[in-house]
Amino acid sequence: MAEGKCLCGALTYELDGPLSAMIHCHCSMCRKHHGTGFSTFVVGPIAGFRWKSGEDRLRRYQSSPKGTRSFCSVCGSAGPLALPGPGIAVAPAAAFDGELGIKPQCHIFVASKAPWDTITDDLPQFDAYPPGFGAHGVDRPVVTPRAGVTEGSCLCGDVGYEIAGAPARMINCHCGRCRHGRAAAHATNVFYKMDQFRWTRGAELVTEYKVPDARFHTVAFCSRCGGKLPRPSPERGIVVVPAGSLDTDPGLTAQMHIFVADKAPWFDISGALPQFPGLPPG
Ligand SMILES: [Zn+2]
Ligand SMILES: [Zn+2]
Ligand SMILES: [Zn+2]
């Protein structure tokens, strides 16, 4: 039995094993909902799924004709879905701390992965759903790049933003707050100066949640769809952009993994990027 929770702790739930699948999804909807390069979800029998708290805080957004996403209305973390039709419960693997008795099995929707996302492990890759899945992807809006400007938006599209010029850095963070806030194996955040950034639409939909015992750690999300959004930090003069919310290429790829001492036990870091147990030196 594993207990899942969102970043703020309002949503808690249990999912009994054995889990039947653990899959990395790179589709544009997962990228926007989680704010990361890919989501990792686990599947278990619906009979093994129980809410412990916070079901009344759960908000749902219909992201496609057949697809619904759930998220915590307080902190925006992606939540679980119980699907009576197929008799399964689907939850973000990162909602659970500790081992889950299963490891990631494959990457799906690799054909629609972000330009800055490089898959470095040896797991099988599928362009969309694996063969025999009996479902199809949906067409998603495509944003034509403009020179010198990087654009982004939430999952429903009601909130949009643009950034002038190049990013300062791009970092994969494996800390517990990022794992629960993004409900993903790790955050991938892009850092810009505050004056490079502006909302182009829907700023009134942006909800922020600050972790009470953190100095700075604050997440931002669209209150309608739960899509992760940039968080301008006036006290630091920077804006932290969840890379998954980008619609165009920031022209940079991740430079390092940080807080790897806190990483999810089911996630193996591959590739040659430098790894730091906590913050990088300096
Ligand atoms: Zn929450
Ligand atoms: Zn997906
Ligand atoms: Zn939205």
XYZ file of N, CA and C and ligand atoms in Angstrom:
849
model
N 0.842 -1.188 0.000
C 0.000 0.000 0.000
C 0.885 1.248 0.000
N 0.549 2.183 -0.843
C 1.306 3.421 -0.906
C 0.366 4.581 -0.634
N 0.886 5.619 0.087
C 0.060 6.786 0.347
C 0.570 7.965 -0.469
N -0.333 8.531 -1.249
C 0.029 9.665 -2.090
C -0.435 10.959 -1.474
N 0.303 12.042 -1.787
C -0.147 13.351 -1.334
C 0.323 14.442 -2.294
N -0.419 15.557 -2.245
C -0.048 16.713 -3.062
C 0.974 17.552 -2.294
N 1.410 18.639 -2.904
C 2.432 19.473 -2.264
C 1.951 20.060 -0.945
N 0.696 20.545 -0.889
C 0.223 21.217 0.329
C -0.298 20.228 1.364
N -0.502 18.980 0.970
C -0.972 17.968 1.905
C -2.482 17.869 2.026
N -3.228 18.708 1.281
C -4.694 18.628 1.354
C -5.198 17.301 0.785
N -4.631 16.871 -0.349
C -5.053 15.605 -0.960
C -4.192 14.477 -0.418
N -4.814 13.487 0.206
C -4.089 12.266 0.553
C -4.947 11.071 0.143
N -4.287 10.032 -0.331
C -5.021 8.862 -0.819
C -4.113 7.647 -0.783
N -4.743 6.494 -0.837
C -3.978 5.242 -0.815
C -4.217 4.468 -2.103
N -3.187 3.770 -2.510
C -3.299 2.911 -3.694
C -2.599 1.600 -3.366
N -3.363 0.537 -3.337
C -2.791 -0.775 -3.026
C -2.117 -1.356 -4.262
N -0.995 -2.030 -4.032
C -0.356 -2.773 -5.106
C -1.034 -4.118 -5.280
N -0.570 -4.960 -6.167
C 0.540 -4.643 -7.060
C 0.114 -3.680 -8.169
N 0.988 -2.718 -8.450
C 0.708 -1.776 -9.530
C 1.016 -2.462 -10.862
N 0.177 -2.187 -11.859
C 0.315 -2.914 -13.123
C 1.143 -2.166 -14.158
N 1.343 -0.883 -13.989
C 2.117 -0.134 -14.984
C 2.729 1.107 -14.348
N 3.896 1.483 -14.873
C 4.526 2.770 -14.545
C 5.116 3.303 -15.848
N 4.593 4.432 -16.292
C 4.884 4.900 -17.656
C 5.257 6.384 -17.652
N 6.307 6.714 -18.421
C 6.680 8.121 -18.629
C 5.929 8.635 -19.858
N 5.166 9.714 -19.720
C 4.448 10.269 -20.863
C 4.975 11.669 -21.191
N 5.342 11.854 -22.461
C 5.928 13.120 -22.929
C 4.925 13.964 -23.710
N 3.638 13.632 -23.671
C 2.661 14.371 -24.480
C 2.561 15.820 -24.003
N 2.077 16.692 -24.884
C 2.063 18.119 -24.538
C 1.095 18.408 -23.394
N 0.075 17.585 -23.239
C -0.873 17.825 -22.139
C -0.241 17.472 -20.795
N 0.473 16.356 -20.731
C 1.191 16.036 -19.481
C 2.243 17.098 -19.193
N 2.959 17.531 -20.239
C 3.996 18.552 -20.017
C 3.396 19.789 -19.371
N 2.244 20.224 -19.888
C 1.631 21.441 -19.349
C 0.996 21.206 -17.975
N 0.374 20.057 -17.808
C -0.284 19.815 -16.529
C 0.732 19.714 -15.390
N 1.886 19.105 -15.697
C 2.903 18.917 -14.654
C 3.983 20.004 -14.688
N 4.121 20.666 -15.833
C 5.151 21.694 -15.969
C 6.537 21.129 -16.236
N 6.595 19.859 -16.572
C 7.876 19.152 -16.732
C 7.992 18.551 -18.133
N 9.124 17.912 -18.415
C 9.305 17.292 -19.720
C 8.422 16.073 -19.926
N 8.097 15.416 -18.819
C 7.274 14.208 -18.906
C 6.620 13.953 -17.558
N 5.483 13.276 -17.604
C 4.852 12.814 -16.371
C 5.246 11.349 -16.176
N 5.102 10.864 -14.961
C 5.261 9.422 -14.726
C 4.046 8.999 -13.922
N 3.229 8.125 -14.518
C 2.039 7.712 -13.781
C 2.054 6.216 -13.525
N 1.384 5.856 -12.446
C 1.241 4.447 -12.086
C -0.230 4.061 -12.187
N -0.446 2.787 -12.455
C -1.798 2.261 -12.619
C -2.002 1.112 -11.644
N -3.129 1.145 -10.940
C -3.466 0.057 -10.018
C -4.951 -0.273 -10.151
N -5.397 -1.339 -9.486
C -6.818 -1.698 -9.539
C -7.662 -0.667 -8.778
N -8.822 -0.327 -9.332
C -9.648 0.717 -8.715
C -10.071 0.306 -7.294
N -10.204 -0.993 -7.075
C -10.618 -1.467 -5.742
C -9.565 -1.147 -4.689
N -8.337 -0.900 -5.131
C -7.264 -0.600 -4.189
C -7.068 0.877 -3.947
N -7.964 1.700 -4.520
C -7.810 3.152 -4.391
C -8.782 3.708 -3.356
N -8.288 4.517 -2.409
C -9.126 5.135 -1.384
C -8.668 6.556 -1.108
N -9.621 7.468 -1.040
C -9.310 8.812 -0.560
C -9.126 8.771 0.942
N -8.134 9.471 1.459
C -8.013 9.671 2.904
C -8.456 11.078 3.278
N -8.141 12.045 2.428
C -8.575 13.418 2.696
C -8.541 14.237 1.414
N -9.342 15.283 1.411
C -9.192 16.318 0.386
C -9.941 16.103 -0.905
N -10.810 15.099 -0.972
C -11.516 14.888 -2.236
C -12.295 16.148 -2.625
N -12.750 16.894 -1.594
C -13.494 18.134 -1.871
C -12.585 19.258 -2.374
N -11.267 19.079 -2.243
C -10.331 20.087 -2.763
C -9.904 19.762 -4.193
N -10.296 18.596 -4.666
C -9.867 18.158 -5.999
C -10.671 18.908 -7.053
N -9.969 19.416 -8.070
C -10.656 20.049 -9.191
C -10.367 19.209 -10.439
N -11.353 19.159 -11.330
C -11.175 18.377 -12.550
C -11.212 19.287 -13.767
N -10.430 18.938 -14.776
C -10.436 19.688 -16.028
C -10.477 18.678 -17.166
N -11.441 18.855 -18.064
C -11.537 17.946 -19.212
C -10.569 18.420 -20.284
N -9.468 17.697 -20.443
C -8.382 18.145 -21.305
C -8.546 17.683 -22.751
N -9.430 16.734 -23.002
C -9.685 16.259 -24.365
C -11.059 15.591 -24.323
N -11.622 15.243 -25.499
C -12.980 14.667 -25.484
C -13.129 13.483 -24.521
N -12.067 12.666 -24.390
C -12.181 11.501 -23.509
C -11.303 11.591 -22.268
N -10.546 12.675 -22.166
C -9.553 12.724 -21.085
C -9.842 13.792 -20.050
N -9.704 13.415 -18.780
C -9.879 14.362 -17.686
C -8.604 14.360 -16.857
N -8.260 15.519 -16.326
C -7.114 15.645 -15.434
C -7.620 16.169 -14.104
N -6.969 15.804 -13.034
C -7.378 16.326 -11.732
C -6.191 17.012 -11.077
N -6.496 17.973 -10.212
C -5.426 18.682 -9.505
C -5.954 19.253 -8.203
N -5.035 19.541 -7.281
C -5.399 20.134 -6.002
C -5.702 21.610 -6.217
N -6.865 22.065 -5.764
C -7.244 23.458 -5.985
C -6.432 24.418 -5.116
N -5.736 23.887 -4.104
C -4.932 24.742 -3.226
C -3.519 24.930 -3.780
N -2.856 23.825 -4.139
C -1.446 23.899 -4.540
C -1.215 23.552 -6.004
N -2.216 23.048 -6.692
C -2.094 22.760 -8.122
C -1.496 21.416 -8.470
N -1.005 20.646 -7.485
C -0.403 19.339 -7.816
C -1.396 18.457 -8.553
N -0.907 17.772 -9.583
C -1.764 16.832 -10.305
C -2.212 15.738 -9.356
N -3.486 15.345 -9.452
C -4.049 14.342 -8.558
C -4.325 13.034 -9.270
N -4.951 12.111 -8.545
C -5.274 10.801 -9.113
C -6.605 10.837 -9.855
N -6.864 9.783 -10.602
C -8.158 9.603 -11.263
C -8.581 8.163 -11.073
N -9.793 7.960 -10.580
C -10.367 6.619 -10.524
C -11.236 6.461 -11.761
N -10.994 5.426 -12.551
C -11.694 5.236 -13.828
C -12.513 3.953 -13.770
N -13.804 4.082 -13.410
C -14.628 2.874 -13.237
C -14.757 2.053 -14.520
N -14.753 2.723 -15.698
C -14.864 1.987 -16.974
C -13.857 0.861 -17.065
N -12.569 1.208 -17.171
C -11.540 0.147 -17.224
C -11.209 -0.457 -15.855
N -11.812 0.082 -14.774
C -11.574 -0.509 -13.452
C -10.196 -0.245 -12.892
N -9.638 0.890 -13.241
C -8.288 1.207 -12.773
C -8.258 2.565 -12.069
N -7.205 2.764 -11.297
C -6.894 4.081 -10.740
C -5.528 4.480 -11.297
N -5.432 5.728 -11.720
C -4.194 6.247 -12.293
C -3.732 7.394 -11.397
N -2.471 7.388 -11.020
C -1.971 8.440 -10.130
C -0.551 8.812 -10.522
N -0.159 10.059 -10.248
C 1.231 10.439 -10.502
C 2.152 9.700 -9.533
N 3.157 9.006 -10.079
C 4.060 8.212 -9.232
C 4.722 9.079 -8.173
N 4.972 10.339 -8.503
C 5.703 11.211 -7.583
C 4.852 11.679 -6.405
N 3.560 11.383 -6.420
C 2.733 11.704 -5.254
C 3.097 10.812 -4.067
N 3.743 9.673 -4.362
C 4.079 8.695 -3.318
C 5.552 8.821 -2.956
N 5.868 8.729 -1.688
C 7.272 8.699 -1.284
C 7.665 7.247 -1.120
N 8.910 6.955 -1.453
C 9.404 5.594 -1.247
C 9.232 4.717 -2.478
N 9.613 3.459 -2.289
C 9.547 2.482 -3.376
C 8.095 2.139 -3.667
N 7.815 1.776 -4.902
C 6.443 1.429 -5.294
C 6.335 -0.012 -5.783
N 7.437 -0.745 -5.725
C 7.408 -2.142 -6.170
C 7.337 -2.277 -7.673
N 7.611 -1.185 -8.379
C 7.574 -1.198 -9.840
C 8.516 -0.103 -10.311
N 9.090 -0.299 -11.504
C 9.987 0.707 -12.075
C 9.398 1.169 -13.408
N 9.827 2.335 -13.901
C 9.315 2.804 -15.197
C 9.549 1.765 -16.291
N 8.521 1.596 -17.147
C 8.553 0.533 -18.157
C 8.802 1.044 -19.567
N 8.364 2.261 -19.862
C 8.533 2.776 -21.226
C 8.255 4.273 -21.255
N 8.582 4.866 -22.399
C 8.255 6.268 -22.678
C 7.174 6.286 -23.752
N 6.105 7.055 -23.542
C 5.083 7.183 -24.573
C 4.961 8.642 -25.032
N 4.347 8.812 -26.204
C 4.212 10.133 -26.844
C 5.565 10.818 -27.041
N 6.538 9.995 -27.422
C 7.885 10.513 -27.668
C 7.897 11.409 -28.914
N 6.977 11.149 -29.863
C 6.929 11.978 -31.083
C 6.537 13.407 -30.756
N 5.875 13.622 -29.624
C 5.501 15.003 -29.303
C 6.311 15.573 -28.141
N 7.466 14.978 -27.861
C 8.247 15.504 -26.728
C 8.792 16.898 -27.037
N 9.159 17.615 -25.978
C 9.660 18.986 -26.133
C 11.049 18.978 -26.778
N 11.385 20.056 -27.512
C 12.692 20.109 -28.187
C 13.872 20.093 -27.205
N 13.635 20.544 -25.977
C 14.728 20.607 -24.984
C 14.835 19.318 -24.182
N 13.945 18.350 -24.438
C 13.887 17.109 -23.660
C 14.662 16.005 -24.388
N 15.688 15.474 -23.735
C 16.482 14.393 -24.321
C 16.306 13.140 -23.472
N 15.867 12.062 -24.099
C 15.706 10.798 -23.364
C 17.050 10.079 -23.365
N 17.566 9.751 -22.178
C 18.913 9.183 -22.095
C 18.932 7.752 -21.562
N 17.752 7.193 -21.224
C 17.775 5.812 -20.728
C 17.468 4.833 -21.866
N 17.458 3.538 -21.533
C 17.295 2.505 -22.556
C 15.889 1.925 -22.607
N 14.926 2.546 -21.939
C 13.561 2.000 -21.939
C 12.956 2.089 -23.340
N 12.020 1.181 -23.649
C 11.338 1.253 -24.948
C 10.639 2.609 -25.113
N 10.610 3.085 -26.364
C 9.972 4.371 -26.675
C 8.871 4.164 -27.704
N 7.740 4.800 -27.486
C 6.626 4.749 -28.438
C 6.267 6.168 -28.860
N 5.987 6.342 -30.162
C 5.639 7.678 -30.673
C 4.393 8.232 -30.009
N 3.394 7.370 -29.786
C 2.152 7.791 -29.120
C 1.829 6.714 -28.083
N 0.588 6.232 -28.065
C 0.280 5.115 -27.167
C 0.999 3.863 -27.660
N 1.317 2.929 -26.780
C 1.889 1.662 -27.241
C 0.870 0.918 -28.113
N 1.342 0.047 -29.025
C 0.424 -0.713 -29.873
C -0.584 -1.493 -29.015
N -1.815 -1.553 -29.490
C -2.823 -2.338 -28.781
C -3.495 -1.599 -27.646
N -3.140 -0.334 -27.458
C -3.711 0.428 -26.345
C -5.162 0.802 -26.613
N -5.517 0.894 -27.928
C -6.917 1.171 -28.270
C -7.334 2.603 -28.038
N -6.390 3.540 -28.084
C -6.740 4.946 -27.914
C -5.861 5.769 -28.850
N -6.295 7.002 -29.096
C -5.546 7.872 -29.995
C -5.208 9.174 -29.289
N -4.109 9.783 -29.715
C -3.778 11.109 -29.215
C -4.726 12.133 -29.815
N -4.676 13.348 -29.293
C -5.520 14.414 -29.831
C -4.623 15.508 -30.410
N -5.159 16.233 -31.394
C -4.395 17.341 -31.967
C -4.330 18.486 -30.970
N -3.195 19.101 -30.899
C -3.005 20.180 -29.942
C -2.540 21.435 -30.683
N -2.826 22.624 -30.120
C -2.402 23.848 -30.797
C -0.880 23.894 -30.979
N -0.458 24.431 -32.117
C 0.967 24.606 -32.370
C 1.253 26.104 -32.415
N 2.261 26.545 -31.716
C 2.614 27.968 -31.682
C 3.820 28.184 -32.595
N 3.683 29.103 -33.540
C 4.783 29.403 -34.453
C 5.804 30.291 -33.727
N 7.071 29.861 -33.718
C 8.074 30.643 -32.979
C 8.282 32.038 -33.582
N 8.544 33.013 -32.719
C 8.916 34.364 -33.140
C 10.347 34.630 -32.691
N 11.107 35.308 -33.538
C 12.524 35.541 -33.226
C 12.675 36.339 -31.929
N 13.540 35.878 -31.057
C 13.872 36.634 -29.847
C 12.870 36.525 -28.717
N 11.773 35.769 -28.955
C 10.732 35.659 -27.936
C 10.419 34.179 -27.691
N 10.279 33.803 -26.440
C 9.845 32.454 -26.095
C 8.455 32.565 -25.477
N 7.548 31.699 -25.939
C 6.163 31.779 -25.464
C 5.771 30.537 -24.683
N 4.763 30.714 -23.846
C 4.246 29.579 -23.096
C 2.797 29.804 -22.720
N 2.145 28.727 -22.246
C 0.733 28.822 -21.870
C 0.385 27.644 -20.978
N -0.799 27.753 -20.353
C -1.264 26.636 -19.526
C -1.944 25.588 -20.414
N -2.451 24.542 -19.794
C -3.069 23.445 -20.545
C -4.340 23.884 -21.261
N -5.190 24.671 -20.600
C -6.443 25.094 -21.243
C -6.218 26.249 -22.209
N -5.072 26.906 -22.097
C -4.736 27.992 -23.010
C -5.218 29.361 -22.572
N -5.950 29.425 -21.476
C -6.478 30.726 -21.036
C -5.397 31.653 -20.485
N -4.303 31.071 -19.996
C -3.192 31.885 -19.497
C -2.023 31.748 -20.463
N -1.467 32.895 -20.871
C -0.316 32.882 -21.766
C 0.732 33.866 -21.295
N 1.964 33.649 -21.725
C 3.058 34.557 -21.344
C 4.114 34.566 -22.438
N 4.965 35.580 -22.387
C 6.114 35.605 -23.284
C 7.326 36.147 -22.565
N 8.494 35.733 -23.084
C 9.757 36.090 -22.446
C 10.689 36.592 -23.547
N 11.290 37.748 -23.325
C 12.222 38.306 -24.303
C 13.644 37.867 -23.972
N 14.343 37.380 -24.965
C 15.753 37.056 -24.781
C 15.999 35.666 -24.234
N 17.260 35.412 -23.938
C 17.712 34.057 -23.590
C 17.589 33.790 -22.090
N 17.413 32.505 -21.737
C 17.371 32.142 -20.320
C 18.757 32.184 -19.683
N 18.768 32.306 -18.351
C 20.031 32.271 -17.609
C 20.482 30.834 -17.382
N 19.532 29.955 -17.021
C 19.884 28.560 -16.806
C 18.652 27.669 -16.808
N 18.913 26.370 -16.882
C 17.828 25.379 -16.916
C 18.283 24.193 -16.070
N 17.476 23.846 -15.089
C 17.932 22.906 -14.054
C 16.864 21.856 -13.752
N 17.290 20.601 -13.638
C 16.400 19.534 -13.178
C 16.521 19.422 -11.664
N 15.414 19.614 -10.952
C 15.466 19.534 -9.479
C 14.653 18.344 -8.979
N 15.299 17.522 -8.139
C 14.700 16.290 -7.619
C 14.247 16.420 -6.167
N 14.191 17.634 -5.624
C 13.823 17.780 -4.205
C 12.368 17.352 -3.990
N 12.041 17.054 -2.751
C 10.695 16.567 -2.443
C 9.613 17.574 -2.790
N 9.907 18.862 -2.599
C 8.905 19.880 -2.926
C 8.639 19.917 -4.433
N 9.709 19.840 -5.216
C 9.512 19.830 -6.674
C 8.798 18.553 -7.119
N 9.169 17.405 -6.521
C 8.509 16.154 -6.936
C 7.017 16.190 -6.633
N 6.637 16.685 -5.450
C 5.211 16.733 -5.111
C 4.505 17.885 -5.822
N 5.176 19.017 -5.957
C 4.545 20.168 -6.621
C 4.292 19.912 -8.088
N 5.264 19.312 -8.755
C 5.097 18.976 -10.177
C 4.402 17.624 -10.333
N 4.315 16.849 -9.267
C 3.822 15.465 -9.346
C 4.529 14.738 -10.483
N 5.864 14.856 -10.472
C 6.698 14.277 -11.542
C 8.036 13.861 -10.947
N 8.789 13.042 -11.718
C 10.067 12.526 -11.225
C 10.982 13.668 -10.792
N 10.972 14.737 -11.575
C 11.742 15.925 -11.183
C 11.175 17.127 -11.912
N 11.430 18.308 -11.356
C 11.082 19.545 -12.053
C 12.159 19.824 -13.088
N 11.795 20.490 -14.163
C 12.777 21.119 -15.051
C 12.386 22.588 -15.105
N 13.204 23.439 -14.515
C 12.881 24.860 -14.415
C 13.856 25.691 -15.231
N 13.303 26.722 -15.876
C 14.117 27.656 -16.653
C 14.080 28.992 -15.914
N 15.237 29.615 -15.769
C 15.344 30.855 -14.984
C 15.633 32.038 -15.901
N 14.824 33.093 -15.713
C 15.011 34.340 -16.451
C 15.021 35.495 -15.455
N 15.458 36.664 -15.943
C 15.307 37.881 -15.119
C 13.845 38.329 -15.197
N 13.379 38.936 -14.110
C 11.983 39.406 -14.034
C 11.582 40.289 -15.211
N 12.488 41.203 -15.608
C 12.088 42.175 -16.634
C 12.035 41.566 -18.035
N 12.403 40.287 -18.175
C 12.264 39.629 -19.477
C 10.851 39.079 -19.686
N 10.075 39.001 -18.597
C 8.838 38.224 -18.585
C 7.600 39.105 -18.540
N 6.534 38.684 -19.273
C 5.222 39.321 -19.067
C 4.092 38.342 -19.403
N 2.985 38.478 -18.665
C 1.778 37.720 -18.994
C 1.155 38.353 -20.235
N 0.676 37.548 -21.170
C 0.000 38.092 -22.355
C -1.513 37.919 -22.259
N -1.967 37.010 -21.424
C -3.411 36.838 -21.209
C -3.647 36.012 -19.941
N -4.818 36.237 -19.341
C -5.286 35.346 -18.279
C -4.579 35.454 -16.942
N -3.857 36.551 -16.698
C -3.095 36.641 -15.430
C -4.005 36.488 -14.214
N -5.286 36.859 -14.372
C -6.206 36.771 -13.230
C -6.514 35.319 -12.854
N -6.172 34.375 -13.728
C -6.415 32.959 -13.416
C -5.246 32.308 -12.676
N -4.134 33.027 -12.577
C -2.935 32.434 -11.976
C -3.101 32.379 -10.452
N -2.959 31.195 -9.906
C -3.031 30.984 -8.458
C -1.641 30.606 -7.970
N -1.240 31.170 -6.842
C 0.069 30.825 -6.281
C -0.113 30.071 -4.972
N 0.805 29.187 -4.700
C 0.840 28.510 -3.403
C 2.274 28.546 -2.884
N 2.462 29.121 -1.716
C 3.792 29.130 -1.101
C 3.865 28.052 -0.030
N 4.919 27.252 -0.087
C 5.132 26.250 0.958
C 5.409 26.995 2.263
N 4.581 26.764 3.316
C 4.664 27.602 4.518
C 6.048 27.653 5.164
N 6.744 26.516 5.230
C 8.035 26.545 5.927
C 9.213 26.784 4.982
N 8.928 27.170 3.747
C 10.009 27.452 2.794
C 10.304 28.948 2.762
N 11.546 29.284 2.423
C 11.895 30.692 2.302
C 11.267 31.251 1.026
N 11.441 30.562 -0.093
C 10.966 31.070 -1.377
C 9.977 30.141 -2.082
N 10.047 28.838 -1.803
C 9.402 27.871 -2.696
C 7.904 28.145 -2.875
N 7.569 28.629 -4.053
C 6.185 28.970 -4.394
C 5.904 28.414 -5.778
N 4.728 27.821 -5.941
C 4.346 27.319 -7.256
C 3.195 28.170 -7.789
N 3.030 28.184 -9.094
C 1.922 28.910 -9.714
C 1.254 27.990 -10.722
N -0.073 28.113 -10.801
C -0.811 27.244 -11.710
C -2.088 27.940 -12.156
N -2.664 27.467 -13.252
C -3.931 28.002 -13.751
C -5.066 27.408 -12.929
N -5.909 28.265 -12.363
C -6.971 27.759 -11.482
C -8.022 26.987 -12.264
N -8.059 27.163 -13.601
C -9.054 26.447 -14.392
C -8.593 25.038 -14.759
N -7.340 24.914 -15.221
C -6.879 23.609 -15.739
C -5.803 22.959 -14.876
N -5.217 23.686 -13.951
C -4.124 23.119 -13.150
C -2.779 23.159 -13.852
N -2.727 23.708 -15.069
C -1.451 23.797 -15.790
C -0.446 24.625 -15.002
N 0.796 24.131 -14.952
C 1.820 24.837 -14.177
C 2.275 26.077 -14.941
N 2.559 27.143 -14.194
C 2.865 28.430 -14.816
C 4.104 29.054 -14.172
N 4.700 30.023 -14.878
C 5.870 30.706 -14.317
C 5.514 31.419 -13.022
N 6.517 31.575 -12.184
C 6.297 32.261 -10.929
C 7.336 33.382 -10.804
N 6.898 34.623 -11.076
C 7.816 35.748 -10.881
C 8.116 35.896 -9.402
N 9.377 36.079 -9.089
C 9.815 36.179 -7.695
C 10.453 37.555 -7.506
N 9.615 38.576 -7.187
C 10.148 39.943 -7.098
C 11.277 40.064 -6.080
N 11.185 39.263 -4.982
C 12.217 39.359 -3.950
C 13.577 38.886 -4.458
N 13.580 38.073 -5.500
C 14.855 37.616 -6.059
C 15.138 38.211 -7.449
N 14.136 38.909 -8.020
C 14.330 39.529 -9.337
C 14.377 38.542 -10.489
N 13.834 37.336 -10.245
C 13.863 36.316 -11.283
C 12.456 35.763 -11.511
N 12.302 35.054 -12.621
C 11.077 34.300 -12.826
C 11.482 32.845 -13.074
N 10.777 31.950 -12.396
C 11.054 30.519 -12.522
C 9.971 29.929 -13.427
N 10.380 29.420 -14.575
C 9.428 28.941 -15.576
C 9.444 27.416 -15.611
N 8.292 26.776 -15.353
C 8.242 25.313 -15.521
C 8.402 25.005 -17.014
N 9.465 24.294 -17.363
C 9.791 24.120 -18.784
C 8.636 23.493 -19.561
N 7.848 22.662 -18.903
C 6.741 22.009 -19.593
C 5.660 22.967 -20.064
N 5.623 24.176 -19.511
C 4.604 25.144 -19.934
C 5.015 25.888 -21.201
N 6.266 25.725 -21.639
C 6.740 26.448 -22.827
C 6.081 25.925 -24.094
N 5.741 26.846 -25.002
C 5.211 26.453 -26.311
C 6.272 26.527 -27.403
N 7.332 27.294 -27.151
C 8.406 27.387 -28.141
C 9.735 27.097 -27.448
N 10.751 26.854 -28.268
C 12.042 26.368 -27.764
C 12.812 27.486 -27.051
N 13.180 27.294 -25.789
C 13.949 28.332 -25.086
C 15.407 28.405 -25.563
N 15.819 27.465 -26.411
C 17.183 27.493 -26.941
C 18.234 27.008 -25.960
N 17.792 26.257 -24.971
C 18.718 25.750 -23.951
C 18.184 24.392 -23.515
N 19.089 23.526 -23.075
C 18.642 22.267 -22.474
C 19.142 22.241 -21.021
N 18.613 21.306 -20.247
C 18.972 21.252 -18.828
C 20.490 21.115 -18.669
N 21.024 21.792 -17.649
C 22.475 21.833 -17.453
C 22.954 20.940 -16.319
N 22.057 20.559 -15.434
C 22.470 19.756 -14.274
C 21.239 19.175 -13.572
N 21.509 18.185 -12.717
C 20.498 17.662 -11.783
C 20.880 18.123 -10.386
N 19.923 18.701 -9.648
C 20.218 19.103 -8.268
C 19.294 18.365 -7.290
N 19.708 18.353 -6.046
C 18.991 17.650 -4.972
C 18.762 16.162 -5.304
N 19.793 15.549 -5.931
C 19.638 14.134 -6.295
C 19.639 13.233 -5.047
N 20.121 13.743 -3.908
C 20.052 12.947 -2.663
C 18.599 12.715 -2.249
N 17.694 13.561 -2.748
C 16.261 13.453 -2.418
C 15.453 12.747 -3.504
N 16.092 12.239 -4.531
C 15.327 11.799 -5.714
C 14.402 10.621 -5.406
N 13.439 10.440 -6.266
C 12.514 9.314 -6.124
C 13.286 8.008 -6.291
N 13.088 7.024 -5.391
C 13.867 5.786 -5.474
C 13.593 4.984 -6.747
N 12.410 5.164 -7.332
C 12.068 4.414 -8.548
C 12.625 5.059 -9.802
N 13.230 6.231 -9.668
C 13.728 6.930 -10.850
C 15.248 6.872 -10.899
N 15.798 6.319 -11.994
C 17.246 6.249 -12.178
C 17.669 7.386 -13.097
N 18.582 8.207 -12.635
C 19.071 9.302 -13.475
C 20.070 8.716 -14.473
N 19.859 8.992 -15.761
C 20.795 8.541 -16.787
C 21.323 9.781 -17.510
N 22.260 9.570 -18.430
C 22.828 10.706 -19.158
C 24.021 11.281 -18.423
N 24.671 12.244 -19.075
C 25.982 12.717 -18.608
C 25.936 14.039 -17.846
N 24.757 14.591 -17.582
C 24.704 15.882 -16.892
C 25.289 15.766 -15.483
N 25.948 16.822 -15.011
C 26.453 16.813 -13.629
C 25.310 16.637 -12.628
N 25.623 15.935 -11.539
C 24.624 15.705 -10.489
C 25.149 16.243 -9.162
N 24.297 16.942 -8.439
C 24.664 17.471 -7.137
C 23.698 16.965 -6.083
N 24.218 16.543 -4.918
C 23.321 16.014 -3.872
C 22.298 17.045 -3.400
N 22.706 18.318 -3.339
C 21.781 19.401 -2.954
C 21.929 20.519 -3.954
N 22.081 21.738 -3.459
C 22.330 22.864 -4.362
C 23.725 22.714 -4.981
N 23.947 23.228 -6.189
C 25.296 23.171 -6.766
C 26.229 24.107 -5.992
N 27.528 23.802 -5.984
C 28.471 24.671 -5.280
C 28.400 26.094 -5.845
N 28.566 27.068 -4.985
C 28.514 28.477 -5.431
C 27.078 28.884 -5.572
Zn -2.503 20.462 -2.487
Zn 0.635 12.427 -21.396
Zn -5.448 26.893 -17.873
